[in-house]
Short mmCIF file of N, CA and C in Angstrom, two decimals:
data_model
loop_
_atom_site.label_atom_id
_atom_site.label_comp_id
_atom_site.label_asym_id
_atom_site.label_seq_id
_atom_site.Cartn_x
_atom_site.Cartn_y
_atom_site.Cartn_z
N ALA A 1 165.21 63.03 44.89
CA ALA A 1 165.58 62.01 43.96
C ALA A 1 164.77 61.85 42.63
N THR A 2 165.74 61.36 41.58
CA THR A 2 165.10 61.79 40.48
C THR A 2 164.21 60.38 39.81
N ARG A 3 163.70 60.51 38.99
CA ARG A 3 162.93 59.15 38.61
C ARG A 3 164.14 58.16 38.08
N ALA A 4 165.02 58.58 37.52
CA ALA A 4 166.31 57.72 36.96
C ALA A 4 166.73 57.02 38.09
N ALA A 5 166.97 58.05 39.47
CA ALA A 5 167.76 57.25 40.35
C ALA A 5 166.62 56.17 40.97
N VAL A 6 165.48 56.36 41.37
CA VAL A 6 164.71 55.56 41.75
C VAL A 6 164.26 54.39 41.10
N PHE A 7 164.06 54.49 39.53
CA PHE A 7 163.65 53.48 39.02
C PHE A 7 164.40 52.77 38.02
N GLY A 8 165.54 53.17 38.02
CA GLY A 8 166.85 52.76 37.26
C GLY A 8 166.75 53.81 36.01
N ALA A 9 167.98 53.76 35.63
CA ALA A 9 168.31 54.67 34.38
C ALA A 9 168.19 53.89 33.06
N ASN A 10 167.95 52.83 33.13
CA ASN A 10 167.64 52.01 31.71
C ASN A 10 166.23 51.94 31.20
N LEU A 11 165.29 52.32 32.44
CA LEU A 11 164.12 52.25 32.18
C LEU A 11 163.45 53.23 31.13
N PRO A 12 162.54 53.00 30.14
CA PRO A 12 162.14 54.21 29.21
C PRO A 12 161.13 54.99 29.98
N LEU A 13 161.05 56.32 29.82
CA LEU A 13 160.09 57.26 30.33
C LEU A 13 159.13 57.15 29.32
N GLU A 14 157.65 57.28 29.67
CA GLU A 14 156.74 57.20 29.24
C GLU A 14 155.80 58.14 29.42
N GLU A 15 155.40 59.15 28.25
CA GLU A 15 154.88 60.09 28.37
C GLU A 15 153.24 59.79 28.77
N PRO A 16 152.46 60.66 29.54
CA PRO A 16 151.24 60.69 29.45
C PRO A 16 150.57 60.96 28.25
N PHE A 17 149.14 60.48 28.12
CA PHE A 17 148.47 60.59 26.80
C PHE A 17 148.11 61.78 26.96
N ALA A 18 147.82 62.59 25.65
CA ALA A 18 147.22 63.81 25.64
C ALA A 18 145.94 63.83 25.81
N PRO A 19 145.43 65.10 26.20
CA PRO A 19 144.02 65.17 26.75
C PRO A 19 143.10 64.88 25.66
N GLU A 20 143.37 64.96 24.41
CA GLU A 20 142.51 64.67 23.30
C GLU A 20 142.17 63.11 23.07
N VAL A 21 143.69 62.44 23.17
CA VAL A 21 143.72 60.95 23.12
C VAL A 21 142.83 60.40 24.17
N ARG A 22 143.07 60.82 25.25
CA ARG A 22 142.33 60.40 26.59
C ARG A 22 140.76 60.40 26.34
N ALA A 23 140.43 61.50 25.87
CA ALA A 23 139.16 61.96 25.98
C ALA A 23 138.32 60.95 24.85
N LEU A 24 139.07 60.61 23.51
CA LEU A 24 138.55 59.85 22.66
C LEU A 24 138.52 58.40 23.29
N ALA A 25 139.53 58.15 23.99
CA ALA A 25 139.37 56.74 24.50
C ALA A 25 138.58 56.29 25.50
N LEU A 26 138.09 57.28 26.40
CA LEU A 26 136.94 57.36 27.57
C LEU A 26 135.78 57.28 26.85
N GLN A 27 135.74 57.94 25.40
CA GLN A 27 134.17 57.87 24.86
C GLN A 27 134.12 56.78 24.20
N GLN A 28 135.30 56.17 23.67
CA GLN A 28 134.89 54.71 22.95
C GLN A 28 134.64 53.69 23.99
N VAL A 29 135.36 53.95 25.09
CA VAL A 29 135.00 52.74 26.18
C VAL A 29 133.63 53.10 26.48
N ASP A 30 132.98 54.20 26.63
CA ASP A 30 131.58 54.37 27.20
C ASP A 30 130.67 53.86 25.93
N GLN A 31 130.85 54.15 24.96
CA GLN A 31 130.16 53.65 23.54
C GLN A 31 130.05 52.05 23.92
N GLU A 32 131.12 51.22 23.95
CA GLU A 32 131.18 50.08 24.20
C GLU A 32 130.23 49.43 25.29
N LEU A 33 130.36 49.92 26.55
CA LEU A 33 129.53 49.62 27.53
C LEU A 33 128.28 50.20 27.39
N VAL A 34 127.84 50.89 26.56
CA VAL A 34 126.26 51.35 26.16
C VAL A 34 125.83 50.04 25.59
N GLN A 35 126.96 49.86 24.33
CA GLN A 35 126.33 48.63 23.40
C GLN A 35 126.06 47.38 24.21
N GLU A 36 127.05 47.16 25.32
CA GLU A 36 126.80 46.08 26.32
C GLU A 36 125.77 46.09 27.18
N GLY A 37 124.89 47.48 27.27
CA GLY A 37 123.76 47.24 28.18
C GLY A 37 124.25 47.70 29.61
N LEU A 38 125.81 48.14 29.92
CA LEU A 38 126.10 48.29 31.16
C LEU A 38 125.98 49.73 31.65
N LEU A 39 125.96 50.81 30.69
CA LEU A 39 125.95 52.08 30.85
C LEU A 39 124.29 52.43 30.23
N ASP A 40 123.65 53.66 30.57
CA ASP A 40 122.54 53.92 30.12
C ASP A 40 122.52 55.05 29.04
N LYS A 41 123.69 55.72 29.14
CA LYS A 41 124.42 56.52 27.88
C LYS A 41 125.86 56.79 28.16
N VAL A 42 126.32 57.45 26.95
CA VAL A 42 127.62 57.75 27.00
C VAL A 42 127.89 58.79 27.96
N GLY A 43 129.02 58.59 29.03
CA GLY A 43 128.98 59.41 29.99
C GLY A 43 128.21 59.36 31.02
N GLY A 44 127.25 58.20 31.09
CA GLY A 44 125.99 58.27 32.15
C GLY A 44 126.36 57.42 33.15
N ASP A 45 125.51 57.00 33.66
CA ASP A 45 125.53 56.01 35.20
C ASP A 45 125.05 54.82 34.47
N ILE A 46 125.47 53.89 35.60
CA ILE A 46 125.15 52.21 35.21
C ILE A 46 123.67 52.11 35.11
N ALA A 47 123.51 51.15 33.93
CA ALA A 47 121.89 50.91 33.39
C ALA A 47 121.48 50.18 34.50
N PRO A 48 119.89 50.49 34.84
CA PRO A 48 119.14 49.85 35.84
C PRO A 48 119.00 48.33 35.60
N GLU A 49 119.24 47.80 34.47
CA GLU A 49 119.11 46.40 34.21
C GLU A 49 120.41 45.90 34.69
N ALA A 50 121.35 46.36 34.53
CA ALA A 50 122.97 45.97 34.94
C ALA A 50 123.03 46.16 36.25
N LYS A 51 122.43 47.09 36.76
CA LYS A 51 122.53 47.10 38.13
C LYS A 51 121.78 46.28 39.20
N LEU A 52 120.68 45.65 38.72
CA LEU A 52 119.93 44.66 39.26
C LEU A 52 120.49 43.54 38.83
N GLN A 53 121.40 43.11 37.74
CA GLN A 53 121.85 41.77 37.49
C GLN A 53 122.85 41.59 38.34
N LEU A 54 123.97 42.79 38.40
CA LEU A 54 125.23 42.70 38.87
C LEU A 54 125.27 42.81 40.59
N SER A 55 124.46 43.68 40.86
CA SER A 55 124.20 43.92 42.42
C SER A 55 123.96 42.73 43.23
N PHE A 56 124.42 42.59 44.40
CA PHE A 56 124.19 41.49 45.47
C PHE A 56 124.11 42.16 46.89
N GLU A 57 123.60 41.59 47.73
CA GLU A 57 123.49 41.68 49.21
C GLU A 57 124.11 40.53 49.95
N SER A 58 124.91 40.71 50.93
CA SER A 58 125.58 39.65 51.80
C SER A 58 125.30 39.72 53.04
N ARG A 59 124.57 39.00 53.86
CA ARG A 59 124.68 38.92 55.39
C ARG A 59 125.33 37.80 55.97
N SER A 60 125.97 38.48 57.09
CA SER A 60 126.56 37.41 57.62
C SER A 60 126.79 37.69 59.01
N SER A 61 126.72 36.69 60.17
CA SER A 61 127.07 37.01 61.33
C SER A 61 128.34 36.35 61.88
N LEU A 62 128.92 36.94 63.26
CA LEU A 62 129.93 36.43 63.35
C LEU A 62 129.61 35.57 64.70
N PRO A 63 130.04 34.52 64.98
CA PRO A 63 129.88 33.86 66.34
C PRO A 63 130.60 34.74 67.46
N THR A 64 129.73 34.69 68.64
CA THR A 64 130.54 35.36 69.78
C THR A 64 129.97 34.50 70.76
N PRO A 65 130.68 34.77 72.02
CA PRO A 65 130.28 33.91 73.35
C PRO A 65 129.00 34.61 73.89
N GLY A 66 128.57 35.70 73.26
CA GLY A 66 127.24 36.08 74.07
C GLY A 66 127.51 37.82 74.23
N VAL A 67 126.27 38.34 74.35
CA VAL A 67 126.40 39.76 74.77
C VAL A 67 126.18 40.24 76.11
N ILE A 68 127.00 40.63 76.84
CA ILE A 68 126.83 41.11 77.81
C ILE A 68 126.49 42.58 78.31
N VAL A 69 125.30 42.83 78.97
CA VAL A 69 124.88 44.29 79.31
C VAL A 69 124.75 44.36 80.70
N LYS A 70 125.77 45.46 80.92
CA LYS A 70 125.71 45.66 82.45
C LYS A 70 124.99 46.72 82.39
N GLY A 71 124.16 46.77 83.53
CA GLY A 71 123.10 47.83 83.77
C GLY A 71 123.41 48.15 85.39
N CYS A 72 123.59 49.45 85.79
CA CYS A 72 124.04 49.79 87.19
C CYS A 72 123.60 51.27 87.09
N LEU A 73 123.53 51.72 88.30
CA LEU A 73 122.95 53.05 88.69
C LEU A 73 124.22 53.94 89.25
N ASP A 74 125.37 53.79 88.39
CA ASP A 74 126.39 54.71 88.54
C ASP A 74 126.17 56.00 87.95
N GLU A 75 127.23 56.88 88.02
CA GLU A 75 126.93 58.10 87.29
C GLU A 75 126.72 57.96 85.92
N CYS A 76 127.10 57.10 85.09
CA CYS A 76 126.62 56.74 83.94
C CYS A 76 125.51 55.65 83.72
N ASP A 77 124.36 55.78 84.01
CA ASP A 77 123.60 54.63 84.14
C ASP A 77 122.79 54.54 83.04
N ILE A 78 121.94 53.36 82.81
CA ILE A 78 121.48 52.84 81.81
C ILE A 78 120.01 53.46 81.69
N CYS A 79 119.49 54.05 82.77
CA CYS A 79 117.93 54.30 82.88
C CYS A 79 117.47 55.53 82.42
N GLU A 80 116.60 55.64 81.71
CA GLU A 80 116.12 56.79 81.20
C GLU A 80 115.57 57.69 82.27
N PRO A 81 115.61 58.96 82.34
CA PRO A 81 115.08 60.05 83.35
C PRO A 81 113.84 59.66 83.98
N ALA A 82 112.87 59.40 83.26
CA ALA A 82 111.81 58.85 83.95
C ALA A 82 111.87 57.64 84.78
N VAL A 83 112.59 56.99 84.36
CA VAL A 83 112.85 55.43 85.25
C VAL A 83 113.59 55.95 86.47
N ASP A 84 114.51 56.46 86.19
CA ASP A 84 115.44 57.02 87.32
C ASP A 84 114.76 58.06 88.25
N ARG A 85 113.78 58.87 87.98
CA ARG A 85 113.01 59.45 88.93
C ARG A 85 111.86 58.62 89.59
N GLU A 86 111.51 57.51 88.95
CA GLU A 86 110.70 56.69 89.59
C GLU A 86 111.36 55.97 90.69
N ILE A 87 112.51 55.65 90.44
CA ILE A 87 113.34 54.85 91.44
C ILE A 87 113.61 55.96 92.66
N GLN A 88 113.83 56.97 92.34
CA GLN A 88 114.05 58.22 93.42
C GLN A 88 112.81 58.32 94.50
N LEU A 89 111.83 58.32 93.72
CA LEU A 89 110.26 58.42 94.36
C LEU A 89 110.17 57.40 95.34
N ALA A 90 110.19 56.27 94.66
CA ALA A 90 110.19 55.05 95.50
C ALA A 90 110.96 54.81 96.50
N ILE A 91 112.39 55.38 96.73
CA ILE A 91 113.18 55.42 97.75
C ILE A 91 112.73 56.54 98.75
N GLU A 92 112.15 57.80 98.32
CA GLU A 92 111.74 58.68 99.25
C GLU A 92 110.60 58.27 99.84
N ARG A 93 109.84 57.46 99.29
CA ARG A 93 108.51 56.95 99.98
C ARG A 93 108.57 55.92 101.07
N LYS A 94 109.89 54.99 100.86
CA LYS A 94 109.95 54.20 101.90
C LYS A 94 110.54 54.86 103.10
N ARG A 95 111.32 55.83 102.72
CA ARG A 95 112.25 56.44 103.71
C ARG A 95 110.76 57.02 104.62
N LEU A 96 110.01 57.82 103.98
CA LEU A 96 108.88 58.35 104.86
C LEU A 96 108.00 57.66 105.39
N GLU A 97 107.74 56.07 104.94
CA GLU A 97 106.89 55.15 105.57
C GLU A 97 107.85 54.62 106.73
N ASN A 98 109.08 54.70 106.86
CA ASN A 98 109.78 54.37 108.02
C ASN A 98 109.95 55.50 109.10
N GLU A 99 109.93 56.66 108.32
CA GLU A 99 109.56 57.69 109.83
C GLU A 99 108.47 57.70 110.04
N LEU A 100 107.42 57.49 109.38
CA LEU A 100 105.75 57.26 110.09
C LEU A 100 106.03 56.01 110.91
N LEU A 101 106.39 55.11 110.66
CA LEU A 101 106.48 53.89 111.69
C LEU A 101 107.23 54.47 112.77
N LYS A 102 108.37 54.94 112.97
CA LYS A 102 108.98 55.23 113.94
C LYS A 102 108.34 56.21 114.98
N LYS A 103 107.59 57.14 114.39
CA LYS A 103 106.44 57.98 115.26
C LYS A 103 105.23 57.32 115.88
N GLN A 104 104.95 56.44 114.88
CA GLN A 104 103.61 55.42 115.35
C GLN A 104 104.45 55.00 116.83
N ILE A 105 105.52 53.87 116.39
CA ILE A 105 106.04 53.47 117.85
C ILE A 105 106.25 54.43 118.96
N GLU A 106 106.82 55.60 118.80
CA GLU A 106 106.79 56.59 119.65
C GLU A 106 105.58 56.63 120.41
N LEU A 107 104.52 57.39 119.71
CA LEU A 107 103.54 57.39 120.10
C LEU A 107 102.86 56.39 121.09
N LEU A 108 103.10 54.88 120.66
CA LEU A 108 102.63 53.92 121.32
C LEU A 108 103.20 53.82 122.69
N GLU A 109 104.65 54.07 122.77
CA GLU A 109 105.28 53.85 123.84
C GLU A 109 104.84 54.95 125.08
N LYS A 110 104.36 56.24 124.62
CA LYS A 110 104.17 57.49 125.18
C LYS A 110 102.66 57.03 125.73
N SER A 111 101.82 56.24 125.16
CA SER A 111 100.53 55.91 125.30
C SER A 111 100.45 55.15 126.43
N ARG A 112 101.54 54.01 126.48
CA ARG A 112 101.53 53.14 127.63
C ARG A 112 101.99 53.67 128.76
N GLU A 113 103.02 54.59 128.62
CA GLU A 113 103.45 55.22 129.93
C GLU A 113 102.52 56.28 130.44
N TYR A 114 101.51 56.77 129.57
CA TYR A 114 100.51 57.61 130.11
C TYR A 114 99.37 56.87 130.88
N ARG A 115 99.15 55.45 130.24
CA ARG A 115 98.26 54.67 130.72
C ARG A 115 98.52 53.85 132.16
N CYS A 116 99.94 53.97 132.15
CA CYS A 116 100.39 53.10 133.33
C CYS A 116 100.18 53.69 134.65
N CYS A 117 100.22 53.02 135.47
CA CYS A 117 99.74 53.23 137.06
C CYS A 117 100.98 54.19 137.71
N PRO A 118 100.49 55.16 138.58
CA PRO A 118 101.76 55.66 139.14
C PRO A 118 102.20 54.36 140.18
N ALA A 119 103.54 54.60 140.94
CA ALA A 119 104.43 53.72 141.49
C ALA A 119 103.40 53.21 142.54
N GLY A 120 103.56 51.88 142.88
CA GLY A 120 103.01 51.21 143.86
C GLY A 120 101.59 50.82 143.40
N GLU A 121 100.83 51.23 142.63
CA GLU A 121 99.37 51.04 142.21
C GLU A 121 99.42 49.97 141.13
N LYS A 122 98.46 49.07 140.92
CA LYS A 122 98.50 48.06 139.84
C LYS A 122 97.53 48.39 138.83
N GLU A 123 97.75 48.28 137.78
CA GLU A 123 97.01 48.25 136.32
C GLU A 123 95.80 47.68 136.36
N GLU A 124 94.38 48.09 136.50
CA GLU A 124 93.43 47.24 136.68
C GLU A 124 93.44 46.48 135.14
N PRO A 125 92.88 45.09 135.34
CA PRO A 125 92.66 44.56 134.13
C PRO A 125 91.61 44.60 133.29
N GLU A 126 91.63 44.91 131.84
CA GLU A 126 90.52 45.39 131.12
C GLU A 126 89.62 44.03 130.90
N ALA A 127 88.54 44.23 130.19
CA ALA A 127 87.38 43.33 130.42
C ALA A 127 87.94 42.19 129.51
N GLY A 128 88.66 42.13 128.12
CA GLY A 128 89.15 41.10 127.44
C GLY A 128 90.44 40.56 127.91
N ASP A 129 91.15 41.06 129.10
CA ASP A 129 92.44 40.49 129.15
C ASP A 129 92.39 39.58 130.35
N GLU A 130 91.37 38.90 130.92
CA GLU A 130 91.39 37.89 132.07
C GLU A 130 91.79 36.77 131.61
#
């Protein structure tokens, strides 16, 4: 599509500025901005005084119903590796303590069986059991 078809045939076509004219216009604008104290030099950056005067900082917060943090020990957990290792060691310790208690119970039962009298005999009471 041609420009005339898109914008209408009766609109005048404007030619861009020549590079020399454009450069002179930009230089003039820079000189005016330096005179006003907005630029530090022609073609330079913003003047520090202007930056201090025109800069601002704004902080805001959006009201929310709250922050929900879900921590769980799934495949993607929130624990650090050291905390995760500590949890695993605590679980292993409890398992070993349970095994020790089971073995102690078995030994106590065997000890009672060993101390018990053969069939037909009575167990003699110990000194403190009367």
